[in-house]
GROMACS .gro file of C-alpha atoms in nm:
model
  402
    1UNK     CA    1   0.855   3.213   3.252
    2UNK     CA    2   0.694   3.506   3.348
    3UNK     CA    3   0.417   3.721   3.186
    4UNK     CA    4   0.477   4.073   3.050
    5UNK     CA    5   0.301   4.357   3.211
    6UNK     CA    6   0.329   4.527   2.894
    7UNK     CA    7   0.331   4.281   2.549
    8UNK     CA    8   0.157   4.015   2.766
    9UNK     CA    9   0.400   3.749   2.624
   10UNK     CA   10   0.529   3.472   2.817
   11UNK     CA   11   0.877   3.573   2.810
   12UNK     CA   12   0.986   3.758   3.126
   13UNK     CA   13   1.326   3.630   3.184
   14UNK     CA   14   1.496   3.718   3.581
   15UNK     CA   15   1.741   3.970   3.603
   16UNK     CA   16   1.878   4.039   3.955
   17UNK     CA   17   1.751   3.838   4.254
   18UNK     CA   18   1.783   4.130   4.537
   19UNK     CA   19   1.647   3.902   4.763
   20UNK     CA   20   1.385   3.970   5.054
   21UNK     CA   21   1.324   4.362   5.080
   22UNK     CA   22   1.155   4.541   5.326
   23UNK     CA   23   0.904   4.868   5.190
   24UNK     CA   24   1.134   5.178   5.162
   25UNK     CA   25   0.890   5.359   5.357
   26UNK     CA   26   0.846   5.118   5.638
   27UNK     CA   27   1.087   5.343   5.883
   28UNK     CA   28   1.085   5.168   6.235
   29UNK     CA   29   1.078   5.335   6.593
   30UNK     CA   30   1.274   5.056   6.753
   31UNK     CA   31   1.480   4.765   6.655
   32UNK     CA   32   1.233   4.549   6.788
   33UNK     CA   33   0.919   4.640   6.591
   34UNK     CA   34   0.821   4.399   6.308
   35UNK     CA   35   0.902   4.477   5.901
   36UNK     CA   36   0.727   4.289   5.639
   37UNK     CA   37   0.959   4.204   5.348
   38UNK     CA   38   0.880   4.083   5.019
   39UNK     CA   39   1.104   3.959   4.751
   40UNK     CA   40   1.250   4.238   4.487
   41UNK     CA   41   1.302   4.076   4.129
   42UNK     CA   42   1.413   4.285   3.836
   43UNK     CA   43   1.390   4.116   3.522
   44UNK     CA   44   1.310   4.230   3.152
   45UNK     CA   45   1.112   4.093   2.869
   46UNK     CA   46   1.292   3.891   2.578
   47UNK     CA   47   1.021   3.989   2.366
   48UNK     CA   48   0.955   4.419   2.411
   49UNK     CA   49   1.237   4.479   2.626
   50UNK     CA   50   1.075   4.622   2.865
   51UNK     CA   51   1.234   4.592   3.216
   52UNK     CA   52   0.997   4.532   3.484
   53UNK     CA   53   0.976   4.378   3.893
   54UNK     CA   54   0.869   4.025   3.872
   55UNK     CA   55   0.587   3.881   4.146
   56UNK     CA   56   0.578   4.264   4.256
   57UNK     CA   57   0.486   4.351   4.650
   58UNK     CA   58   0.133   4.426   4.680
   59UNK     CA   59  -0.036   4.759   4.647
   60UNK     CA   60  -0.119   4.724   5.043
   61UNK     CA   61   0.217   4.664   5.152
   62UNK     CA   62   0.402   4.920   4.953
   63UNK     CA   63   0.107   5.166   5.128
   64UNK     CA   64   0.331   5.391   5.350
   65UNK     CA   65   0.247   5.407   5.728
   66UNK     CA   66   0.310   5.771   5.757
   67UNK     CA   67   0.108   6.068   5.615
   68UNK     CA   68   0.464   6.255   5.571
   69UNK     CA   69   0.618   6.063   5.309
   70UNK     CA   70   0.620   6.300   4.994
   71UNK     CA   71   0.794   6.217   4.677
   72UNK     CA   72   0.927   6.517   4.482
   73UNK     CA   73   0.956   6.515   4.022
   74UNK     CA   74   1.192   6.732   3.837
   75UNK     CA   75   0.981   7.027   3.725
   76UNK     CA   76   1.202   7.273   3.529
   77UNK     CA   77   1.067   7.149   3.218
   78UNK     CA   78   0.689   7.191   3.295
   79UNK     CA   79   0.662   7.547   3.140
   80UNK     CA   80   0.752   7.449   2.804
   81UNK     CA   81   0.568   7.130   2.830
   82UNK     CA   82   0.222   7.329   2.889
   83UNK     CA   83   0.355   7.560   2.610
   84UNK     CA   84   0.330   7.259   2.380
   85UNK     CA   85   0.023   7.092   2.490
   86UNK     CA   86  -0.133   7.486   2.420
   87UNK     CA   87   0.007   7.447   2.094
   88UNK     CA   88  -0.110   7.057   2.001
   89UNK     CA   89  -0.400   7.035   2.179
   90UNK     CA   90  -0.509   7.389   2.006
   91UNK     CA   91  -0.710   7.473   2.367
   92UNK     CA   92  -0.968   7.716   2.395
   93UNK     CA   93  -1.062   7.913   2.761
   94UNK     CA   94  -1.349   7.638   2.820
   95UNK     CA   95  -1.130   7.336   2.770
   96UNK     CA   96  -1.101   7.083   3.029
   97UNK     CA   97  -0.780   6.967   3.172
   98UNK     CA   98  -0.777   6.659   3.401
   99UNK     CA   99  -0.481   6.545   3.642
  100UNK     CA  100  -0.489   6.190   3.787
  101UNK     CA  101  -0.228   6.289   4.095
  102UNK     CA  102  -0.103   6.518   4.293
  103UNK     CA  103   0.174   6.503   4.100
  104UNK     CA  104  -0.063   6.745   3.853
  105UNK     CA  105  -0.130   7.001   4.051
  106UNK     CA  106   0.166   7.210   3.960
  107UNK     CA  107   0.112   7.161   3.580
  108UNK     CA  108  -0.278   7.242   3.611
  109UNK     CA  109  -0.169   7.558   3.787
  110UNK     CA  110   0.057   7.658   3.494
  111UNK     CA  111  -0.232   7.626   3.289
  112UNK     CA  112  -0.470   7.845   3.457
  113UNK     CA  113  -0.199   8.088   3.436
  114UNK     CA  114  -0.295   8.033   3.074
  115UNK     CA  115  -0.610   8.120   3.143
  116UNK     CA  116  -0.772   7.764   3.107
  117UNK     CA  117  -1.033   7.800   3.402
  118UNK     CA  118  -1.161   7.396   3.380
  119UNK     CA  119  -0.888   7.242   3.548
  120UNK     CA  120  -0.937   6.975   3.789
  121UNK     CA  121  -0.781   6.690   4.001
  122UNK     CA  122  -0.919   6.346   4.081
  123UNK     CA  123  -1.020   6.301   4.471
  124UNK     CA  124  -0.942   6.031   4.588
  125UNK     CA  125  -1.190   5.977   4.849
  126UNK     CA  126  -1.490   6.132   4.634
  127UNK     CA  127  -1.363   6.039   4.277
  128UNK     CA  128  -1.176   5.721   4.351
  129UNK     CA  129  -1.338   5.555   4.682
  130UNK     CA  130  -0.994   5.546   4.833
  131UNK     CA  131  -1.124   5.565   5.193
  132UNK     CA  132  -0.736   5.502   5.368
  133UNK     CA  133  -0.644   5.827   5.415
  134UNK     CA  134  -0.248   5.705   5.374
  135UNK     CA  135  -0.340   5.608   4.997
  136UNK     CA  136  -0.087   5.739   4.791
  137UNK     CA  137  -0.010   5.642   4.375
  138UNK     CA  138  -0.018   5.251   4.488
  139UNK     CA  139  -0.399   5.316   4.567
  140UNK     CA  140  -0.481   5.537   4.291
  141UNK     CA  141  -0.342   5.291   4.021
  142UNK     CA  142  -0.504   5.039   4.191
  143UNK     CA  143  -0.837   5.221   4.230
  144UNK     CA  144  -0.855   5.376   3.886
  145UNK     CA  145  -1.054   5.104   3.672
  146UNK     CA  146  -1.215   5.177   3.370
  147UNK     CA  147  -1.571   5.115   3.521
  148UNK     CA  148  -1.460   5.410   3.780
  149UNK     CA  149  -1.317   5.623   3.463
  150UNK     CA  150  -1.657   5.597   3.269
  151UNK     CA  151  -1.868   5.699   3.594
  152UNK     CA  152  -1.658   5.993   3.621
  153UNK     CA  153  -1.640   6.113   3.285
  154UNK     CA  154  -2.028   6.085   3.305
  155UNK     CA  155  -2.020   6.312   3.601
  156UNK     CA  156  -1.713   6.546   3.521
  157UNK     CA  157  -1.685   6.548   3.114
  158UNK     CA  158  -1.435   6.417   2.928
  159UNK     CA  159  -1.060   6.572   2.923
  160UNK     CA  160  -0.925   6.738   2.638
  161UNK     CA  161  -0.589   6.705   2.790
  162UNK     CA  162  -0.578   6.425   3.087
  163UNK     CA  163  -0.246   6.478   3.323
  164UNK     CA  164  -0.072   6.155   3.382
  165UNK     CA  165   0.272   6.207   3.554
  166UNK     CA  166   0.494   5.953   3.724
  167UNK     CA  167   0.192   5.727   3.849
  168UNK     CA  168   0.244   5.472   3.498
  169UNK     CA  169   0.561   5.347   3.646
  170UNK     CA  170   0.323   5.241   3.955
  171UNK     CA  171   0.057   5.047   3.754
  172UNK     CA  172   0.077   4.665   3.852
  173UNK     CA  173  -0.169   4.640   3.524
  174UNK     CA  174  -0.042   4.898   3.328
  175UNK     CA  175  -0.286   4.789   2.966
  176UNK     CA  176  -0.614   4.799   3.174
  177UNK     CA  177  -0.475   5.112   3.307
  178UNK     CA  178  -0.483   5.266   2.982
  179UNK     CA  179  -0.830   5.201   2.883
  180UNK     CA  180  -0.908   5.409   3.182
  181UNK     CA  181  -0.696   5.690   3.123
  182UNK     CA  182  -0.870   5.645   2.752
  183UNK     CA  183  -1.229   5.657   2.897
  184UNK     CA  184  -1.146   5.975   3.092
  185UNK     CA  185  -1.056   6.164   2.765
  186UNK     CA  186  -1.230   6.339   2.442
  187UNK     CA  187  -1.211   6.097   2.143
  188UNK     CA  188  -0.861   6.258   1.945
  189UNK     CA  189  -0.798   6.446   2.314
  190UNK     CA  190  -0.485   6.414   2.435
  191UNK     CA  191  -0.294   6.193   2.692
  192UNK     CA  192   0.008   6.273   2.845
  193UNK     CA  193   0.191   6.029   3.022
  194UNK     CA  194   0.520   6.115   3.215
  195UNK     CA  195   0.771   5.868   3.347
  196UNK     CA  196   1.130   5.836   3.443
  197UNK     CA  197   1.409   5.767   3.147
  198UNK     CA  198   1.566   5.499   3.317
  199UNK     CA  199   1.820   5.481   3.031
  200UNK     CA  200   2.090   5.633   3.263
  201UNK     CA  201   1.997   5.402   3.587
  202UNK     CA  202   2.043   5.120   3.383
  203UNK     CA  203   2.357   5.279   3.184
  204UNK     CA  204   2.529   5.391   3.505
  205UNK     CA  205   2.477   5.093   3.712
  206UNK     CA  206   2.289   5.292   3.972
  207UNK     CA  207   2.093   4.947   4.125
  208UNK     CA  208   1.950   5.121   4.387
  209UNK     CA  209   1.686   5.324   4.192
  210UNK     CA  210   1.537   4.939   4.163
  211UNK     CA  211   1.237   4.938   4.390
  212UNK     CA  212   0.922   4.824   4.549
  213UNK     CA  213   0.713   5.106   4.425
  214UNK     CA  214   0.802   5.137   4.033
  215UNK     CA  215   0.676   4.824   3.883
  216UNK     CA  216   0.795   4.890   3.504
  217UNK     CA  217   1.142   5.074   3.447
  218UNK     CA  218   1.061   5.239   3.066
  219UNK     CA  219   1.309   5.430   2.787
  220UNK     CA  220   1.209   5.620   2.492
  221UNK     CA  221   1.186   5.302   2.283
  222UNK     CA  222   1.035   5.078   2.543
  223UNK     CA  223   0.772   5.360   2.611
  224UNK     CA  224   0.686   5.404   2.224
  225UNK     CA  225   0.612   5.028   2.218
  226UNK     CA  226   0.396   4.983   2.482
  227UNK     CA  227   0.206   5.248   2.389
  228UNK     CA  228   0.160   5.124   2.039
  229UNK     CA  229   0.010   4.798   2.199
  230UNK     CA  230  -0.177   4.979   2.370
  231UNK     CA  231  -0.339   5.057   2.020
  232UNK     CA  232  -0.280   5.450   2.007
  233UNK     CA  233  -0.141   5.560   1.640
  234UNK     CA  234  -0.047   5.927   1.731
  235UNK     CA  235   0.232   5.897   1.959
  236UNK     CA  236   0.504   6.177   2.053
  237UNK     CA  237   0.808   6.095   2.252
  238UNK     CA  238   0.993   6.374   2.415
  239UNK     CA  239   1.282   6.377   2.689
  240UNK     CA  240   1.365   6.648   2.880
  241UNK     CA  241   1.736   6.577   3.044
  242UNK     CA  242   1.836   6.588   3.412
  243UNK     CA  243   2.150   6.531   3.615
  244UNK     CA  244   1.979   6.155   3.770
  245UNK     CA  245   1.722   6.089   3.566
  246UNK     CA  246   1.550   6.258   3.257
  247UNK     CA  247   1.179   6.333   3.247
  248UNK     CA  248   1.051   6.096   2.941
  249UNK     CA  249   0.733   6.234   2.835
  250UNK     CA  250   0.474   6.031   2.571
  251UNK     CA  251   0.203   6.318   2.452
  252UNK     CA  252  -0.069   6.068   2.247
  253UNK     CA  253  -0.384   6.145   2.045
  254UNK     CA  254  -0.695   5.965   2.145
  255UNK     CA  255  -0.729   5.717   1.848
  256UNK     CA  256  -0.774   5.369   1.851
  257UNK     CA  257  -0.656   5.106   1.615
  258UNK     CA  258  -0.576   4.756   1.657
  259UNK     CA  259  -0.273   4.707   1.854
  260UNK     CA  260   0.065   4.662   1.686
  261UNK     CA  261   0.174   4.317   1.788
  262UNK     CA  262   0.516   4.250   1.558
  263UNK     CA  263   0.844   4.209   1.733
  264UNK     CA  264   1.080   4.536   1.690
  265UNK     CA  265   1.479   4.517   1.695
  266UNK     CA  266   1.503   4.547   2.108
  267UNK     CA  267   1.875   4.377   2.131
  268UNK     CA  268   2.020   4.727   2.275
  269UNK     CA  269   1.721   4.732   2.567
  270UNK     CA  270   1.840   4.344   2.630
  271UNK     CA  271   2.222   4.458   2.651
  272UNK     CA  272   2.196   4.795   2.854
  273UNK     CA  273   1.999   4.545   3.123
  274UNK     CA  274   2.262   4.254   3.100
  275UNK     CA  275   2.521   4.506   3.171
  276UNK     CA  276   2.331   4.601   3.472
  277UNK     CA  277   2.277   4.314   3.604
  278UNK     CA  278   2.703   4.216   3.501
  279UNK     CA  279   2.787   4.505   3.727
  280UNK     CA  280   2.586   4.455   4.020
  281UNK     CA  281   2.755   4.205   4.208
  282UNK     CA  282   3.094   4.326   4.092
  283UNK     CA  283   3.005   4.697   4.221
  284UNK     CA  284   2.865   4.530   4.536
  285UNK     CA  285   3.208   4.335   4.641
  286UNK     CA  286   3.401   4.680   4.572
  287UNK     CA  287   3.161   4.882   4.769
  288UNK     CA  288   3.169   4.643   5.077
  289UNK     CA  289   3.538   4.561   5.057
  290UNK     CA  290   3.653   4.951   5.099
  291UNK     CA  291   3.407   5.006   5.370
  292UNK     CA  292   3.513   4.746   5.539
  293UNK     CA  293   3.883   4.800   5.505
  294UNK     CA  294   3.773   5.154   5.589
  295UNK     CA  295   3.581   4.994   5.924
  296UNK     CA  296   3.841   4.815   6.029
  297UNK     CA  297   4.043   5.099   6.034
  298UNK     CA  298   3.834   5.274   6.254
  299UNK     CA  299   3.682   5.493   6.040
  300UNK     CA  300   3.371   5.635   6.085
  301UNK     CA  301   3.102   5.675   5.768
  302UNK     CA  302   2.766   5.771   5.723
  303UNK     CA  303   2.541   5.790   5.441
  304UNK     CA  304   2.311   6.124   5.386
  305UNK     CA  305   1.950   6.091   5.290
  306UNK     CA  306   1.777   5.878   5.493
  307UNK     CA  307   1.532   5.835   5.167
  308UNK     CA  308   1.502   5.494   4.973
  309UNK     CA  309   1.779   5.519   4.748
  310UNK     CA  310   1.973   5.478   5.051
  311UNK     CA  311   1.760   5.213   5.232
  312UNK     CA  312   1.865   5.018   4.903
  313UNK     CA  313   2.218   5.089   4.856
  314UNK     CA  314   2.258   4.968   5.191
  315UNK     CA  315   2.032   4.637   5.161
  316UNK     CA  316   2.155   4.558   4.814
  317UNK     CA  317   2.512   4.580   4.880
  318UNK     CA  318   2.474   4.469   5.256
  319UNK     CA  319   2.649   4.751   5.392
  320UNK     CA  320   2.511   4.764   5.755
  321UNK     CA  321   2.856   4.644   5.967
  322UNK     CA  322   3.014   4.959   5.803
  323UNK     CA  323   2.809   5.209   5.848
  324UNK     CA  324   2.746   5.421   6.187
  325UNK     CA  325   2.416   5.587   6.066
  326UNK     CA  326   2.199   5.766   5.794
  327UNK     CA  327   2.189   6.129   5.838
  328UNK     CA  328   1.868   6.315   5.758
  329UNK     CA  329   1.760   6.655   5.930
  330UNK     CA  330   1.343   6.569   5.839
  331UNK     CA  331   1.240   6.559   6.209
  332UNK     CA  332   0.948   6.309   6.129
  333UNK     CA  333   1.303   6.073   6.012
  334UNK     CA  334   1.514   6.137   6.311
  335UNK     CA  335   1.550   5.893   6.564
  336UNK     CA  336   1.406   5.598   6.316
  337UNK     CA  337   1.566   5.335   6.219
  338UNK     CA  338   1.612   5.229   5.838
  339UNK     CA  339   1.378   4.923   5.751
  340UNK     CA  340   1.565   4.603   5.771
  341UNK     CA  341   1.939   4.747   5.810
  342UNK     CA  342   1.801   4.944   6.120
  343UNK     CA  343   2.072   5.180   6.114
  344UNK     CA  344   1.981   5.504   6.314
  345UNK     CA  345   1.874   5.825   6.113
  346UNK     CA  346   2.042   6.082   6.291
  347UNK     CA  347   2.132   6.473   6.250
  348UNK     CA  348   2.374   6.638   6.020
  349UNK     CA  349   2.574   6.782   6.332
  350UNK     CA  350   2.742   6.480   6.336
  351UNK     CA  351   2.917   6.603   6.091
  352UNK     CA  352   3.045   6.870   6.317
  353UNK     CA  353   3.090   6.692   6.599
  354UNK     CA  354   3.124   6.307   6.556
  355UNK     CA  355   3.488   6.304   6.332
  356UNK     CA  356   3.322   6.169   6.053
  357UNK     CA  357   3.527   6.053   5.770
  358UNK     CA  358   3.320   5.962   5.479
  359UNK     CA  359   2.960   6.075   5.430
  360UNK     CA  360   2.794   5.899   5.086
  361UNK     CA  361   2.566   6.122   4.948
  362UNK     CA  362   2.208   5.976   4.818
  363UNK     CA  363   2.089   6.317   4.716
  364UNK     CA  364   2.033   6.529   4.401
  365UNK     CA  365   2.299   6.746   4.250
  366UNK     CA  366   2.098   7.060   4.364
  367UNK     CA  367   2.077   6.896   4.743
  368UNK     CA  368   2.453   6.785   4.714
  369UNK     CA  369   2.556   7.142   4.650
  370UNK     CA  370   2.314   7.290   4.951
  371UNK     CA  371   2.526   7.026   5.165
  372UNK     CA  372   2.847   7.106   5.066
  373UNK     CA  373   2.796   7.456   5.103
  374UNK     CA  374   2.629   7.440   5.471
  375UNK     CA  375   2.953   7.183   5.578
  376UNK     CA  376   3.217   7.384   5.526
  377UNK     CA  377   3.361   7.293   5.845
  378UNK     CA  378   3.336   6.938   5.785
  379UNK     CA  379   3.568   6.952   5.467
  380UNK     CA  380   3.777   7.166   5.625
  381UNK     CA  381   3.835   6.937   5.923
  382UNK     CA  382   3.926   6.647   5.687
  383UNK     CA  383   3.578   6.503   5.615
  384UNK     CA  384   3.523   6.352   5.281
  385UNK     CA  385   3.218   6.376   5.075
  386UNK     CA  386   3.152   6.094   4.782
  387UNK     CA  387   2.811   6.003   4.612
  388UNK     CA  388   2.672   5.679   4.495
  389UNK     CA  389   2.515   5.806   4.206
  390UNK     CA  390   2.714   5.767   3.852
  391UNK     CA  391   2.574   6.081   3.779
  392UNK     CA  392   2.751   6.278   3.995
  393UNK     CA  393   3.093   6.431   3.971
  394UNK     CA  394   3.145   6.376   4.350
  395UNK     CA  395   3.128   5.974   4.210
  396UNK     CA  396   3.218   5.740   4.475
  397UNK     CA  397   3.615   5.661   4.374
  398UNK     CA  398   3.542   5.269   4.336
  399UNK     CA  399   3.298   5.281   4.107
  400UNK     CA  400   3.491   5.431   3.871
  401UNK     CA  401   3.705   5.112   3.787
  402UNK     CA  402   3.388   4.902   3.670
   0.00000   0.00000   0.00000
């Protein structure tokens, strides 16, 4: 057995084997150049319920290569968030607000609007001693010990609110990771963590949101719990919904009390991840059977979003012989090759120009609508779009029987 990153119990029991992985961001410029690979284990704890990676990649090989790899967050529901932090937190015009990420800066911003003027962001060369200028969240949890959170409060004050947005679903040690975050804020400040809900994922059989980079996969409940190990009393749970994912949002007082050890009722955590794992290779055999009927045919299909949602959708399901590309317009992408299929990234004008019969969208509902609105011409030649999200109402046809 396996130990819990989050209840510490020996009780982690293996999920889905994906097998041996390559980083998402590891794009290639030939087929010939090397790409590390790592094995990617999902599994959950029998104990909290908490789904998690098992033996996760290291923090130095999930490190992108490029300095153009940007990951965007929902943030339609940031404005009433900073309305209720105004509101709990009761702030004054000298309080402090601290972000950990870049992932703040847009929520820091909506408070100066407030008129908050001590706002600030973590460096992470001068705060953090991240001297690899391609660090990214896998550095910053890494870096971001509670010896380094102390230092800094002595230098920069303690937080009355401390910013903590999609990094906690980074942390390889998420409970030491806390008592940082707790040294960098006001005894009965406030903490505000923000992860994804993966309650949908899980729900909707979407496998490929399983990756390298998010080490614990939380829900409302699972959240709560950890949380309350973590020995805070004060805990708020909020979810704001999305088309993918929703934004799951703990807001938690800075109080201390011994940490709540006793078992809860986590049977429905256990059972959403059992059906996940039921479906995957199910979904996978469907998936790979059309194509391939499709392929033989002489079809011709692509998938759009050369981002790693696709690079796993194609691994997991092992979807390479089928395909004839990724398409992505990001010139820094095009002309790559996606890590270990090595399937070219190439231009949407394929569409136009290549008869194209299926494209698979990996994108957003927002990005899926800017698509089908610029291809006009491709639908009205005969092209098909489809997406391989559940979400979606564009829903790939055969997933729809699982």
């Amino acid at each position: 057995m396996n130990k819990c990153i989050s209840c510490e119990s020996n009780n982690v029991k293996k999920a889905i084997d994906f097998g041996e992985q390559p980083p998402s961001n590891r794009y290639l410029n030939n087929a010939q150049e090397f790409c590390e690979t790592h094995e990617l284990i999902f599994g959950y704890c029998n104990d909290c319920g908490l789904g998690q990676l098992i033996n996760p990649m290291s923090p130095d090989d999930v490190r992108s290569h490029y300095d153009w790899i940007v990951y965007n967050e929902p943030e339609g529901h940031l404005d009433n968030l900073v309305e209720v932090l105004m509101a709990e937190a009761k702030l004054e015009p000298d309080s402090k607000i601290l972000g950990v990420t870049y992932k703040d800066d847009t929520t820091l911003n909506r408070f100066k609007i407030k008129g908050i003027k001590d706002t600030y962001r973590l460096k992470q060369v001068d705060d953090l001693g991240i001297k690899n200028s391609l660090g990214s969240l896998e550095s910053i949890q890494n870096a971001l010990t509670q010896k380094v959170s102390e230092d800094l409060s002595s230098k920069l004050g303690h937080a009355d609110i401390l910013l903590v947005r999609h990094i906690l679903e980074h942390v390889h040690k998420p409970q030491a990771f806390m008592k940082a975050c707790k040294s960098l804020t006001k005894p009965d400040g406030i903490m505000v963590f923000e992860v994804p809900d993966c309650r949908k994922v899980l729900e909707g059989s979407d496998h490929c949101f399983i990756w390298e980079e998010h080490i614990s996969y939380f829900t409302p409940d699972t959240l709560k719990n950890f949380l309350k190990r973590a020995g805070f009393t004060d805990v708020q749970i909020k979810v704001y919904p999305y088309p993918m994912e929703d934004s799951l949002i703990a807001i938690v007082r800075n109080t201390w009390s011994v940490p709540k050890l006793n078992k809860v009722d986590i049977s429905k955590e256990i059972a959403r991840i059992n059906n996940f794992t039921r479906t995957f290779s199910t979904r996978g055999l469907k998936i790979r059977s059309h194509l391939k009927k499709m392929h033989e045919e002489g079809k011709n299909i692509v998938l759009f979003g050369a981002g790693h949602l696709a690079t796993k959708f194609i691994n997991f399901y092992q979807l390479t012989p089928f395909l004839n590309g990724v398409v992505d317009d990001n010139q820094n992408k095009l002309n790559r090759l996606i890590p270990f299929s090595k399937l070219p990234i190439i231009s949407s004008q394929c569409l136009d120009s290549d008869n194209i019969d299926l494209c698979l969208l990996t994108l957003n509902p927002e990005s899926e609508k800017r698509v089908l609105k610029a291809k006009q011409n491709y639908l009205a030649s005969g092209g098909k779009f489809s997406s391989i999200f559940s979400a979606s109402s564009l829903i790939f046809l055969y997933f729809l029987s699982l």
